[in-house]
Amino acid sequence: MSGNSSNPFTPYVPPRVWSPATQTGGAFASINRPVAGATHEQELPVGKHPLQLYSLGTPNGQKVTIMLEELLAAGHGGAEYDAWLIKIGEGAQFGSGFVDINPNSKIPALLDRSGETPVRVFESGSILVYLAEKFGAFLPKDLVARTETFNWLMWQMGSAPFVGGGFGHFFAYAPEKLEYPINRYAMETKRQLDVLDRLLAERRFIAGDEYTIADMAIWPWYGGLVLGELYGAAEFLSVHNYQQIRRWADEVGARPAVQRGRRVNGVRGDPATQVPERHDASDLD
């Protein structure tokens, strides 16, 4: 719709009771539904390593594979993992095995089989905290620094849905371009970018001088935006204005473990660099 229109959105009168028949189409219409639970019986594959990751190389998925590769790079051999591809566009997240690990049917989901009883971990932020505490890495022990890390991890978990489900959906995936929601979520996305740019003008990494799980959580989303890798929206959002985020994004993106982790469970981009499944370090070499 033209930005000069006097009516910035299509008029809509909600029915007294919503029903699925009233929902619009779009890129994810075939897998959206108003109830939880499994749609079909499907066991999950299990590999040889203690950690079994079921995911896709979206920004949320990249958080965990980056963390795992960083742990391995730091010498934590117990962080070896199998990464299995979950094709969310085909509804694989609604298989019974996946729902057993994550009742919310969202990637990523992790199963830790290193102990007597397997431990399920879901929600990307929870997985980062679990791995950081399990291996004693990338999470400060000092209470003040630890709290600042959690501050920004929780900020990302609460803020990024406005970028993905809000801006990304209406700008890139919705069946039609609507001025009101695009403007609404573009404004919020730029506000969040400004929050980070101001923060990074005062410190090297998100939580301070130390690289932490907060950087791993925030980089795939906001680093991806300023590097022009999300939604084809770099020019639209004028990401060149966020020089401090760009400085940080370049530094984090140059880390070998970050470069390795972002390729795992990848299905987009150059097929020669993407690794849909990862079962050994050599899969990335």
Coordinates of C-alpha atoms in Angstrom, one line a residue:
M1 CA 0.0 0.0 0.0
S2 CA 1.3 3.4 -0.9
G3 CA 2.8 5.5 1.9
N4 CA 0.7 8.4 0.6
S5 CA -2.6 6.7 1.3
S6 CA -4.9 8.5 3.7
N7 CA -5.9 5.0 5.1
P8 CA -2.8 3.2 6.2
F9 CA -4.4 -0.2 6.8
T10 CA -7.2 -2.3 5.4
P11 CA -10.3 -1.8 7.6
Y12 CA -11.1 -4.9 9.6
V13 CA -14.0 -5.5 11.9
P14 CA -13.3 -8.5 14.2
P15 CA -16.0 -11.1 14.5
R16 CA -17.5 -11.7 17.9
V17 CA -15.7 -15.0 18.1
W18 CA -12.5 -15.7 16.3
S19 CA -12.1 -18.9 14.3
P20 CA -9.2 -20.4 12.3
A21 CA -11.2 -19.8 9.1
T22 CA -10.7 -16.1 9.6
Q23 CA -6.9 -16.2 9.5
T24 CA -5.0 -14.8 6.6
G25 CA -2.4 -16.8 4.5
G26 CA 1.2 -16.1 4.3
A27 CA 4.5 -17.9 4.4
F28 CA 3.6 -19.9 7.5
A29 CA -0.1 -20.4 7.1
S30 CA 0.2 -24.1 6.5
I31 CA 1.8 -24.8 9.9
N32 CA 0.0 -22.2 12.1
R33 CA -2.7 -23.6 14.3
P34 CA -4.4 -22.5 17.5
V35 CA -3.7 -25.6 19.6
A36 CA -0.6 -27.3 20.9
G37 CA 0.5 -31.0 20.9
A38 CA 1.7 -33.5 18.4
T39 CA 0.1 -33.9 15.0
H40 CA 1.8 -37.2 14.1
E41 CA 4.0 -39.9 15.6
Q42 CA 7.6 -39.4 14.8
E43 CA 10.6 -40.5 16.9
L44 CA 13.6 -38.3 16.9
P45 CA 17.0 -39.7 15.7
V46 CA 19.7 -40.1 18.3
G47 CA 23.4 -39.8 17.6
K48 CA 26.6 -40.9 19.4
H49 CA 27.3 -37.7 21.5
P50 CA 26.0 -36.8 24.9
L51 CA 24.2 -33.7 23.6
Q52 CA 21.5 -34.0 20.9
L53 CA 20.3 -30.8 19.3
Y54 CA 17.2 -30.6 17.2
S55 CA 17.1 -27.3 15.4
L56 CA 17.2 -25.1 12.3
G57 CA 19.7 -22.4 11.4
T58 CA 17.5 -19.5 12.2
P59 CA 18.8 -16.7 14.5
N60 CA 17.4 -18.6 17.5
G61 CA 19.0 -21.8 16.3
Q62 CA 22.3 -20.2 15.7
K63 CA 22.6 -19.0 19.3
V64 CA 22.9 -22.6 20.5
T65 CA 25.2 -23.9 17.8
I66 CA 27.5 -20.9 18.3
M67 CA 27.6 -21.7 22.0
L68 CA 28.4 -25.3 21.4
E69 CA 31.2 -24.5 19.0
E70 CA 32.6 -21.9 21.4
L71 CA 32.6 -24.5 24.1
L72 CA 34.5 -27.0 21.9
A73 CA 36.9 -24.3 20.9
A74 CA 37.6 -23.6 24.6
G75 CA 38.5 -27.2 25.1
H76 CA 35.2 -28.6 26.6
G77 CA 35.2 -32.0 25.0
G78 CA 32.0 -32.9 26.7
A79 CA 30.2 -30.4 24.5
E80 CA 30.4 -32.6 21.5
Y81 CA 27.0 -32.8 19.9
D82 CA 24.8 -34.1 17.2
A83 CA 22.7 -31.5 15.4
W84 CA 19.6 -32.8 13.6
L85 CA 17.7 -30.7 11.2
I86 CA 14.1 -29.9 12.1
K87 CA 12.2 -28.7 9.0
I88 CA 9.7 -26.3 10.5
G89 CA 8.2 -25.4 7.2
E90 CA 7.1 -29.1 6.8
G91 CA 5.8 -29.3 10.4
A92 CA 8.5 -31.5 11.8
Q93 CA 8.3 -29.6 15.1
F94 CA 4.9 -31.2 15.7
G95 CA 6.2 -34.7 15.7
S96 CA 5.6 -36.6 18.9
G97 CA 9.3 -37.0 19.7
F98 CA 10.0 -33.3 19.3
V99 CA 6.9 -32.3 21.4
D100 CA 8.2 -34.6 24.1
I101 CA 11.3 -32.4 24.4
N102 CA 9.6 -29.1 23.7
P103 CA 5.8 -29.0 24.3
N104 CA 5.9 -25.5 22.7
S105 CA 7.0 -27.0 19.3
K106 CA 9.7 -24.4 18.7
I107 CA 13.3 -24.8 17.7
P108 CA 15.9 -25.2 19.2
A109 CA 15.5 -28.1 21.6
L110 CA 18.3 -30.0 23.4
L111 CA 18.5 -33.4 25.0
D112 CA 21.4 -34.0 27.4
R113 CA 22.0 -37.7 27.6
S114 CA 25.3 -37.4 29.6
G115 CA 23.7 -38.5 32.9
E116 CA 21.6 -41.4 34.1
T117 CA 18.4 -39.5 33.3
P118 CA 18.2 -37.5 30.1
V119 CA 17.5 -33.8 30.6
R120 CA 15.4 -31.8 28.1
V121 CA 16.1 -28.2 27.6
F122 CA 14.0 -25.9 25.5
E123 CA 13.9 -22.1 24.7
S124 CA 17.2 -20.8 23.3
G125 CA 18.0 -18.6 26.3
S126 CA 17.4 -21.5 28.7
I127 CA 19.7 -23.7 26.6
L128 CA 22.5 -21.1 26.7
V129 CA 22.2 -20.8 30.5
Y130 CA 22.1 -24.5 30.9
L131 CA 25.3 -25.0 28.9
A132 CA 27.1 -22.1 30.5
E133 CA 26.4 -23.5 34.0
K134 CA 27.1 -27.1 33.0
F135 CA 30.5 -26.2 31.6
G136 CA 31.3 -23.2 33.7
A137 CA 31.9 -21.0 30.7
F138 CA 30.8 -17.7 29.1
L139 CA 28.8 -16.7 32.2
P140 CA 30.6 -14.6 34.8
K141 CA 30.7 -15.9 38.4
D142 CA 30.8 -12.4 39.9
L143 CA 27.2 -11.6 40.9
V144 CA 27.2 -8.1 39.4
A145 CA 28.7 -9.2 36.0
R146 CA 26.5 -12.3 36.0
T147 CA 23.4 -10.2 36.6
E148 CA 24.3 -7.8 33.8
T149 CA 24.7 -10.8 31.5
F150 CA 21.3 -12.0 32.4
N151 CA 19.8 -8.5 32.0
W152 CA 20.8 -8.5 28.4
L153 CA 20.0 -12.1 27.7
M154 CA 16.4 -11.5 29.0
W155 CA 16.3 -8.3 27.0
Q156 CA 17.0 -10.2 23.9
M157 CA 14.4 -12.9 24.7
G158 CA 11.7 -10.3 25.2
S159 CA 12.7 -7.9 22.4
A160 CA 13.6 -10.0 19.4
P161 CA 10.0 -11.3 18.9
F162 CA 9.1 -7.7 17.9
V163 CA 11.9 -7.9 15.3
G164 CA 11.0 -11.4 14.0
G165 CA 7.4 -12.0 14.5
G166 CA 6.7 -8.3 14.1
F167 CA 8.9 -6.5 11.7
G168 CA 10.2 -9.5 9.8
H169 CA 6.8 -11.0 9.4
F170 CA 5.1 -8.0 8.0
F171 CA 8.0 -6.7 6.0
A172 CA 9.1 -10.0 4.4
Y173 CA 6.6 -12.8 4.9
A174 CA 3.0 -11.4 5.1
P175 CA 0.9 -12.0 2.0
E176 CA 0.5 -8.3 1.5
K177 CA 2.4 -5.2 2.5
L178 CA 0.5 -3.1 5.1
E179 CA 1.8 0.3 6.1
Y180 CA 0.6 0.4 9.7
P181 CA 2.3 -2.8 11.0
I182 CA 5.4 -2.3 9.0
N183 CA 5.8 1.2 10.4
R184 CA 4.9 0.1 13.9
Y185 CA 7.5 -2.7 14.0
A186 CA 10.2 -0.8 12.0
M187 CA 10.0 2.0 14.7
E188 CA 10.4 -0.6 17.5
T189 CA 13.2 -2.4 15.7
K190 CA 15.1 0.9 15.2
R191 CA 14.5 1.8 18.9
Q192 CA 16.1 -1.5 19.9
L193 CA 19.0 -1.0 17.6
D194 CA 19.5 2.4 19.2
V195 CA 19.5 0.9 22.6
L196 CA 22.3 -1.5 21.6
D197 CA 24.3 1.2 19.7
R198 CA 24.3 3.4 22.8
L199 CA 25.3 0.5 25.0
L200 CA 28.2 -0.6 22.7
A201 CA 29.5 2.9 22.6
E202 CA 30.5 2.4 26.2
R203 CA 31.7 -1.2 26.3
R204 CA 33.4 -3.8 24.1
F205 CA 30.8 -6.6 24.5
I206 CA 27.2 -6.6 25.5
A207 CA 27.7 -7.3 29.2
G208 CA 31.1 -5.5 29.6
D209 CA 34.7 -6.4 28.7
E210 CA 33.9 -10.2 28.6
Y211 CA 32.4 -12.2 25.8
T212 CA 29.3 -14.0 27.2
I213 CA 26.2 -15.8 26.3
A214 CA 24.5 -12.4 26.0
D215 CA 26.6 -11.7 22.9
M216 CA 25.8 -15.2 21.5
A217 CA 22.1 -14.5 22.0
I218 CA 22.0 -11.0 20.5
W219 CA 24.5 -11.4 17.6
P220 CA 22.4 -13.6 15.3
W221 CA 19.5 -11.2 15.5
Y222 CA 20.9 -7.6 15.7
G223 CA 24.3 -8.4 14.3
G224 CA 22.4 -10.0 11.4
L225 CA 20.4 -6.9 10.9
V226 CA 23.3 -4.5 10.7
L227 CA 25.3 -6.9 8.5
G228 CA 22.4 -6.9 6.1
E229 CA 21.6 -10.6 6.5
L230 CA 18.0 -10.5 7.8
Y231 CA 14.9 -9.8 5.8
G232 CA 16.7 -7.8 3.0
A233 CA 16.0 -4.8 5.2
A234 CA 19.4 -3.1 5.7
E235 CA 18.6 -0.1 3.5
F236 CA 15.1 0.2 4.7
L237 CA 16.2 0.4 8.4
S238 CA 19.3 2.5 7.6
V239 CA 21.5 0.1 9.5
H240 CA 24.6 2.1 8.5
N241 CA 23.7 4.5 11.2
Y242 CA 24.5 2.0 13.9
Q243 CA 28.3 2.1 13.8
Q244 CA 28.9 0.7 17.3
I245 CA 26.7 -2.3 16.6
R246 CA 28.6 -2.8 13.4
R247 CA 32.0 -2.7 15.2
W248 CA 30.8 -5.3 17.7
A249 CA 29.1 -7.4 15.0
D250 CA 32.3 -7.6 12.9
E251 CA 34.4 -8.6 15.9
V252 CA 32.0 -11.3 17.1
G253 CA 31.4 -12.5 13.5
A254 CA 35.1 -13.0 13.0
R255 CA 35.4 -15.6 15.8
P256 CA 36.0 -19.0 14.2
A257 CA 33.5 -20.7 16.5
V258 CA 30.8 -18.2 15.5
Q259 CA 31.5 -18.8 11.8
R260 CA 31.3 -22.6 12.4
G261 CA 28.2 -22.4 14.6
R262 CA 26.1 -20.3 12.2
R263 CA 26.6 -22.9 9.4
V264 CA 25.1 -25.8 11.4
N265 CA 21.5 -26.8 10.5
G266 CA 21.8 -24.2 7.7
V267 CA 19.5 -24.6 4.7
R268 CA 19.8 -21.2 3.2
G269 CA 22.6 -19.5 1.3
D270 CA 25.5 -21.2 -0.4
P271 CA 25.0 -25.0 -0.2
A272 CA 28.8 -25.5 -0.2
T273 CA 29.0 -23.7 3.2
Q274 CA 25.8 -24.9 4.9
V275 CA 25.8 -28.1 7.1
P276 CA 22.2 -29.3 7.5
E277 CA 23.3 -31.9 10.1
R278 CA 26.4 -32.0 12.2
H279 CA 27.7 -35.2 13.9
D280 CA 31.4 -34.6 14.0
A281 CA 33.8 -31.6 14.0
S282 CA 35.0 -32.7 10.6
D283 CA 31.5 -32.0 9.1
L284 CA 32.5 -28.3 9.3
D285 CA 36.0 -28.6 8.0

